[in-house]
PDB file of C-alpha atoms in Angstrom:
ATOM      1  CA  MET A  84       0.101   0.073  -0.066  1.00  0.00           C
ATOM      2  CA  ALA A  85       2.912   2.268   0.708  1.00  0.00           C
ATOM      3  CA  TRP A  86       4.064   2.248  -2.727  1.00  0.00           C
ATOM      4  CA  MET A  87       0.635   3.016  -4.280  1.00  0.00           C
ATOM      5  CA  ASP A  88       0.411   6.027  -1.786  1.00  0.00           C
ATOM      6  CA  THR A  89       3.722   7.430  -3.646  1.00  0.00           C
ATOM      7  CA  TRP A  90       1.539   8.000  -6.691  1.00  0.00           C
ATOM      8  CA  LYS A  91      -1.153  10.242  -4.708  1.00  0.00           C
ATOM      9  CA  GLU A  92       1.835  12.147  -3.086  1.00  0.00           C
ATOM     10  CA  LYS A  93       3.534  12.786  -6.315  1.00  0.00           C
ATOM     11  CA  HIS A  94       0.348  13.515  -8.042  1.00  0.00           C
ATOM     12  CA  PRO A  95      -2.100  15.210  -5.489  1.00  0.00           C
ATOM     13  CA  GLU A  96      -4.140  16.963  -8.396  1.00  0.00           C
ATOM     14  CA  TRP A  97      -5.226  13.300  -9.723  1.00  0.00           C
ATOM     15  CA  GLU A  98      -8.285  11.561  -8.931  1.00  0.00           C
ATOM     16  CA  TYR A  99      -7.216   8.240  -7.545  1.00  0.00           C
ATOM     17  CA  GLU A 100      -8.783   4.823  -7.478  1.00  0.00           C
ATOM     18  CA  ILE A 101      -7.830   1.599  -6.335  1.00  0.00           C
ATOM     19  CA  PHE A 102      -9.297  -1.560  -8.226  1.00  0.00           C
ATOM     20  CA  THR A 103     -10.673  -4.169  -6.023  1.00  0.00           C
ATOM     21  CA  ASP A 104     -11.520  -7.649  -6.540  1.00  0.00           C
ATOM     22  CA  GLN A 105     -15.151  -7.003  -5.812  1.00  0.00           C
ATOM     23  CA  MET A 106     -15.295  -4.141  -8.387  1.00  0.00           C
ATOM     24  CA  LEU A 107     -13.845  -6.669 -10.833  1.00  0.00           C
ATOM     25  CA  LYS A 108     -17.073  -8.850  -9.905  1.00  0.00           C
ATOM     26  CA  ASP A 109     -19.573  -6.105  -9.869  1.00  0.00           C
ATOM     27  CA  ARG A 110     -19.793  -5.623 -13.538  1.00  0.00           C
ATOM     28  CA  LYS A 111     -19.564  -7.591 -16.867  1.00  0.00           C
ATOM     29  CA  TRP A 112     -16.626  -6.844 -19.185  1.00  0.00           C
ATOM     30  CA  MET A 113     -16.374  -7.198 -23.059  1.00  0.00           C
ATOM     31  CA  ASN A 114     -13.798  -9.809 -22.427  1.00  0.00           C
ATOM     32  CA  GLN A 115     -15.709 -11.524 -19.776  1.00  0.00           C
ATOM     33  CA  HIS A 116     -15.079 -15.033 -21.044  1.00  0.00           C
ATOM     34  CA  LEU A 117     -11.120 -14.540 -20.974  1.00  0.00           C
ATOM     35  CA  ILE A 118     -11.092 -12.675 -17.319  1.00  0.00           C
ATOM     36  CA  GLU A 119     -13.141 -15.607 -15.964  1.00  0.00           C
ATOM     37  CA  HIS A 120     -10.752 -18.281 -17.331  1.00  0.00           C
ATOM     38  CA  TYR A 121      -7.528 -16.484 -16.050  1.00  0.00           C
ATOM     39  CA  TYR A 122      -9.385 -15.828 -12.656  1.00  0.00           C
ATOM     40  CA  ASN A 123     -10.548 -19.256 -12.263  1.00  0.00           C
ATOM     41  CA  ASN A 124      -6.833 -20.544 -12.846  1.00  0.00           C
ATOM     42  CA  LYS A 125      -5.153 -17.831 -10.725  1.00  0.00           C
ATOM     43  CA  ARG A 126      -3.439 -16.192 -13.480  1.00  0.00           C
ATOM     44  CA  TRP A 127      -3.750 -12.866 -12.091  1.00  0.00           C
ATOM     45  CA  ALA A 128      -1.277 -11.089 -14.466  1.00  0.00           C
ATOM     46  CA  GLY A 129      -3.718 -11.981 -17.144  1.00  0.00           C
ATOM     47  CA  VAL A 130      -6.815 -10.655 -15.401  1.00  0.00           C
ATOM     48  CA  SER A 131      -4.749  -7.524 -14.611  1.00  0.00           C
ATOM     49  CA  ASP A 132      -3.976  -7.030 -18.378  1.00  0.00           C
ATOM     50  CA  LEU A 133      -7.325  -7.585 -19.598  1.00  0.00           C
ATOM     51  CA  ILE A 134      -9.139  -5.164 -16.904  1.00  0.00           C
ATOM     52  CA  ARG A 135      -6.336  -2.466 -17.478  1.00  0.00           C
ATOM     53  CA  TYR A 136      -7.113  -2.241 -21.116  1.00  0.00           C
ATOM     54  CA  GLU A 137     -10.996  -2.124 -20.891  1.00  0.00           C
ATOM     55  CA  LEU A 138     -10.752   0.508 -18.038  1.00  0.00           C
ATOM     56  CA  LEU A 139      -8.406   2.555 -20.054  1.00  0.00           C
ATOM     57  CA  LEU A 140     -10.590   2.408 -22.942  1.00  0.00           C
ATOM     58  CA  GLU A 141     -13.614   3.414 -20.873  1.00  0.00           C
ATOM     59  CA  ARG A 142     -11.628   6.107 -18.596  1.00  0.00           C
ATOM     60  CA  GLY A 143      -8.375   7.108 -19.793  1.00  0.00           C
ATOM     61  CA  GLY A 144      -5.803   8.086 -17.290  1.00  0.00           C
ATOM     62  CA  PHE A 145      -2.685   6.586 -15.793  1.00  0.00           C
ATOM     63  CA  PHE A 146      -2.573   2.736 -14.726  1.00  0.00           C
ATOM     64  CA  PRO A 147       0.802   2.047 -12.712  1.00  0.00           C
ATOM     65  CA  GLU A 148       1.467  -1.510 -11.487  1.00  0.00           C
ATOM     66  CA  ALA A 149       0.686  -1.913  -7.709  1.00  0.00           C
ATOM     67  CA  ASP A 150       4.464  -2.663  -7.071  1.00  0.00           C
ATOM     68  CA  MET A 151       5.671   0.587  -8.762  1.00  0.00           C
ATOM     69  CA  GLU A 152       6.799   3.079  -6.209  1.00  0.00           C
ATOM     70  CA  CYS A 153       6.604   6.838  -7.760  1.00  0.00           C
ATOM     71  CA  TYR A 154       9.734   9.123  -7.244  1.00  0.00           C
ATOM     72  CA  HIS A 155       8.614  12.064  -9.521  1.00  0.00           C
ATOM     73  CA  ASN A 156       5.401  13.651 -10.873  1.00  0.00           C
ATOM     74  CA  THR A 157       4.760  12.276 -14.415  1.00  0.00           C
ATOM     75  CA  ASP A 158       3.117  15.206 -16.077  1.00  0.00           C
ATOM     76  CA  GLU A 159       5.913  16.202 -17.967  1.00  0.00           C
ATOM     77  CA  LEU A 160       6.112  12.913 -20.015  1.00  0.00           C
ATOM     78  CA  PHE A 161       2.698  13.447 -21.687  1.00  0.00           C
ATOM     79  CA  THR A 162       3.963  15.408 -24.760  1.00  0.00           C
ATOM     80  CA  SER A 163       2.324  13.445 -27.496  1.00  0.00           C
ATOM     81  CA  PRO A 164      -0.996  14.185 -29.076  1.00  0.00           C
ATOM     82  CA  PRO A 165      -3.915  13.028 -27.289  1.00  0.00           C
ATOM     83  CA  HIS A 166      -4.605   9.966 -29.508  1.00  0.00           C
ATOM     84  CA  ILE A 167      -1.205   8.390 -28.293  1.00  0.00           C
ATOM     85  CA  ALA A 168      -1.066   5.620 -25.779  1.00  0.00           C
ATOM     86  CA  TYR A 169       1.969   5.433 -23.299  1.00  0.00           C
ATOM     87  CA  THR A 170       4.109   2.485 -22.113  1.00  0.00           C
ATOM     88  CA  CYS A 171       7.764   1.739 -21.520  1.00  0.00           C
ATOM     89  CA  TYR A 172      10.112  -1.082 -22.694  1.00  0.00           C
ATOM     90  CA  GLU A 173      10.540  -3.733 -20.194  1.00  0.00           C
ATOM     91  CA  ASN A 174      14.317  -3.916 -20.674  1.00  0.00           C
ATOM     92  CA  GLU A 175      16.048  -2.880 -23.814  1.00  0.00           C
ATOM     93  CA  LEU A 176      18.881  -5.270 -23.473  1.00  0.00           C
ATOM     94  CA  TYR A 177      17.242  -8.410 -22.180  1.00  0.00           C
ATOM     95  CA  ARG A 178      13.908  -8.331 -23.516  1.00  0.00           C
ATOM     96  CA  ALA A 179      14.466  -5.861 -26.625  1.00  0.00           C
ATOM     97  CA  ASN A 180      11.183  -5.700 -28.015  1.00  0.00           C
ATOM     98  CA  PHE A 181       9.030  -6.408 -24.890  1.00  0.00           C
ATOM     99  CA  VAL A 182       6.911  -3.375 -23.395  1.00  0.00           C
ATOM    100  CA  GLN A 183       4.886  -3.293 -20.053  1.00  0.00           C
ATOM    101  CA  PRO A 184       1.172  -3.338 -20.581  1.00  0.00           C
ATOM    102  CA  ILE A 185      -0.229   0.145 -21.536  1.00  0.00           C
ATOM    103  CA  LEU A 186       0.288   2.663 -18.619  1.00  0.00           C
ATOM    104  CA  ALA A 187      -1.646   5.636 -19.849  1.00  0.00           C
ATOM    105  CA  CYS A 188      -3.977   6.878 -22.558  1.00  0.00           C
ATOM    106  CA  ASN A 189      -7.060   8.731 -23.257  1.00  0.00           C
ATOM    107  CA  PRO A 190     -10.667   7.555 -23.033  1.00  0.00           C
ATOM    108  CA  GLY A 191     -11.729   5.795 -26.063  1.00  0.00           C
ATOM    109  CA  ASN A 192      -7.981   5.416 -27.411  1.00  0.00           C
ATOM    110  CA  MET A 193      -7.851   3.590 -30.869  1.00  0.00           C
ATOM    111  CA  PHE A 194      -4.821   1.481 -29.959  1.00  0.00           C
ATOM    112  CA  VAL A 195      -6.118   0.228 -26.656  1.00  0.00           C
ATOM    113  CA  ARG A 196      -9.548  -0.324 -28.761  1.00  0.00           C
ATOM    114  CA  MET A 197      -7.817  -2.488 -31.180  1.00  0.00           C
ATOM    115  CA  LEU A 198      -6.200  -4.647 -28.289  1.00  0.00           C
ATOM    116  CA  VAL A 199      -9.570  -5.072 -26.549  1.00  0.00           C
ATOM    117  CA  GLU A 200     -11.225  -6.067 -29.805  1.00  0.00           C
ATOM    118  CA  THR A 201      -8.273  -8.215 -31.099  1.00  0.00           C
ATOM    119  CA  LEU A 202      -8.505 -10.051 -27.629  1.00  0.00           C
ATOM    120  CA  HIS A 203     -12.404 -10.319 -27.857  1.00  0.00           C
ATOM    121  CA  GLN A 204     -11.856 -12.799 -30.820  1.00  0.00           C
ATOM    122  CA  LEU A 205      -9.969 -15.284 -28.823  1.00  0.00           C
ATOM    123  CA  ARG A 206     -11.839 -18.131 -27.183  1.00  0.00           C
ATOM    124  CA  ALA A 207     -10.658 -18.874 -23.308  1.00  0.00           C
ATOM    125  CA  ASP A 208      -8.698 -22.012 -24.732  1.00  0.00           C
ATOM    126  CA  GLN A 209      -6.782 -20.201 -26.688  1.00  0.00           C
ATOM    127  CA  LEU A 210      -4.905 -18.404 -24.009  1.00  0.00           C
ATOM    128  CA  HIS A 211      -1.645 -19.382 -23.020  1.00  0.00           C
ATOM    129  CA  TYR A 212      -0.983 -20.452 -19.556  1.00  0.00           C
ATOM    130  CA  GLU A 213       1.462 -17.642 -19.281  1.00  0.00           C
ATOM    131  CA  PRO A 214      -0.513 -14.414 -19.589  1.00  0.00           C
ATOM    132  CA  PHE A 215       2.564 -12.320 -20.884  1.00  0.00           C
ATOM    133  CA  ARG A 216       2.246 -14.412 -24.279  1.00  0.00           C
ATOM    134  CA  SER A 217      -1.528 -13.851 -24.593  1.00  0.00           C
ATOM    135  CA  THR A 218      -2.391 -10.441 -22.906  1.00  0.00           C
ATOM    136  CA  GLY A 219       0.722  -8.932 -21.660  1.00  0.00           C
ATOM    137  CA  ASN A 220       4.126  -7.957 -22.845  1.00  0.00           C
ATOM    138  CA  GLU A 221       4.955 -10.516 -25.738  1.00  0.00           C
ATOM    139  CA  PHE A 222       1.229 -10.090 -27.020  1.00  0.00           C
ATOM    140  CA  LEU A 223       1.789  -6.249 -27.136  1.00  0.00           C
ATOM    141  CA  SER A 224       5.081  -6.415 -28.808  1.00  0.00           C
ATOM    142  CA  LYS A 225       3.422  -7.832 -31.809  1.00  0.00           C
ATOM    143  CA  HIS A 226       1.188  -4.928 -32.077  1.00  0.00           C
ATOM    144  CA  ILE A 227       3.924  -2.081 -31.521  1.00  0.00           C
ATOM    145  CA  PRO A 228       5.676  -2.187 -34.768  1.00  0.00           C
ATOM    146  CA  MET A 229       2.958  -1.481 -37.099  1.00  0.00           C
ATOM    147  CA  ASN A 230       1.112   1.113 -34.702  1.00  0.00           C
ATOM    148  CA  LEU A 231       4.275   3.322 -33.882  1.00  0.00           C
ATOM    149  CA  ASP A 232       2.041   6.519 -34.706  1.00  0.00           C
ATOM    150  CA  LYS A 233      -0.487   5.616 -31.878  1.00  0.00           C
ATOM    151  CA  VAL A 234       2.000   4.381 -29.069  1.00  0.00           C
ATOM    152  CA  LYS A 235       4.633   6.565 -27.345  1.00  0.00           C
ATOM    153  CA  VAL A 236       7.236   3.845 -25.781  1.00  0.00           C
ATOM    154  CA  TRP A 237       9.354   5.546 -23.134  1.00  0.00           C
ATOM    155  CA  PRO A 238      12.875   4.131 -22.118  1.00  0.00           C
ATOM    156  CA  SER A 239      12.444   1.312 -19.560  1.00  0.00           C
ATOM    157  CA  HIS A 240      14.423   3.283 -16.940  1.00  0.00           C
ATOM    158  CA  TYR A 241      11.614   5.748 -16.397  1.00  0.00           C
ATOM    159  CA  PHE A 242       9.661   3.242 -14.637  1.00  0.00           C
ATOM    160  CA  ILE A 243      11.936  -0.094 -14.464  1.00  0.00           C
ATOM    161  CA  PRO A 244      15.508   1.372 -13.760  1.00  0.00           C
ATOM    162  CA  GLN A 245      16.436  -2.210 -12.262  1.00  0.00           C
ATOM    163  CA  PHE A 246      15.247  -5.209 -14.568  1.00  0.00           C
ATOM    164  CA  TYR A 247      14.491  -8.533 -12.355  1.00  0.00           C
ATOM    165  CA  VAL A 248      17.071 -10.492 -14.489  1.00  0.00           C
ATOM    166  CA  ARG A 249      20.067 -11.353 -12.026  1.00  0.00           C
ATOM    167  CA  GLU A 250      22.652 -10.156 -14.436  1.00  0.00           C
ATOM    168  CA  SER A 251      20.830  -6.709 -15.500  1.00  0.00           C
ATOM    169  CA  LYS A 252      22.680  -3.581 -14.517  1.00  0.00           C
ATOM    170  CA  ARG A 253      20.929  -0.773 -12.875  1.00  0.00           C
ATOM    171  CA  TYR A 254      20.358   2.451 -14.777  1.00  0.00           C
ATOM    172  CA  ASP A 255      22.967   4.907 -13.779  1.00  0.00           C
ATOM    173  CA  GLY A 256      22.501   7.398 -16.417  1.00  0.00           C
ATOM    174  CA  THR A 257      21.546  11.057 -16.043  1.00  0.00           C
ATOM    175  CA  ASP A 258      17.704  10.791 -17.216  1.00  0.00           C
ATOM    176  CA  LYS A 259      15.170  11.094 -14.582  1.00  0.00           C
ATOM    177  CA  VAL A 260      13.702   7.966 -12.863  1.00  0.00           C
ATOM    178  CA  TYR A 261      10.003   8.386 -12.498  1.00  0.00           C
ATOM    179  CA  ALA A 262       9.149   5.023 -10.625  1.00  0.00           C
ATOM    180  CA  GLU A 263      10.798   1.886  -9.215  1.00  0.00           C
ATOM    181  CA  HIS A 264       9.313  -1.340 -10.425  1.00  0.00           C
ATOM    182  CA  HIS A 265       9.792  -3.564  -7.277  1.00  0.00           C
ATOM    183  CA  TRP A 266       8.763  -6.935  -9.119  1.00  0.00           C
ATOM    184  CA  GLY A 267       6.387  -8.029  -6.120  1.00  0.00           C
ATOM    185  CA  SER A 268       4.840 -10.619  -7.944  1.00  0.00           C
ATOM    186  CA  THR A 269       7.984 -11.945  -9.709  1.00  0.00           C
ATOM    187  CA  GLY A 270       9.445 -12.611  -6.161  1.00  0.00           C
ATOM    188  CA  MET A 271      13.342 -11.382  -7.273  1.00  0.00           C
ATOM    189  CA  PRO A 272      14.923 -10.526  -4.164  1.00  0.00           C
ATOM    190  CA  TRP A 273      18.038  -8.995  -5.344  1.00  0.00           C
ATOM    191  CA  THR A 274      16.070  -5.951  -6.693  1.00  0.00           C
ATOM    192  CA  LYS A 275      14.667  -5.312  -3.214  1.00  0.00           C
ATOM    193  CA  GLN A 276      17.839  -3.423  -2.151  1.00  0.00           C
ATOM    194  CA  TYR A 277      17.155  -0.421  -4.380  1.00  0.00           C
ATOM    195  CA  SER A 278      14.192   1.868  -2.784  1.00  0.00           C
ATOM    196  CA  THR A 279      15.656   5.490  -3.412  1.00  0.00           C
ATOM    197  CA  ALA A 280      15.602   7.284  -6.674  1.00  0.00           C
ATOM    198  CA  THR A 281      18.742   7.881  -8.643  1.00  0.00           C
TER     199      THR A 281
END
């Protein structure tokens, strides 16, 4: 909870909402069949990806990961035209083409709509057991190259200065680090020693 609170502290003018399990169950989703499949199989990352896309499509806004700690206000990053969706690379060296699930966009975003509609065409039994392949990083990486006019991909170190792979080097350049991804669900203990901004 402390990490989530840092987003409120650095963005006091934002409206802030924590999406709960009850909120998930209290409504119907366009990709309800996929959400239920991943939920029933306890593949929480897939559930998170699917609701992220639909909530961003409906409401727009910024959707950080729950295990990201914010260091700086991010408003200065939103310099692209209003129709652009935003994300960041996962790691340019170890995951060259993979990106984080969409972090921000305007309501009704055309790129996010395409993602939701593309996923809607899948049957639940077509989902991969590992959600990153069907709904997350690998899924997105396939759609970025032909949609560069609709997506702004920030450098990984803006939000992931330390990748979870043991051999990865922590970012030590001069750019601002806006947040720290603590990899709470990935469980990589060697990343936990970093808790302050560079």
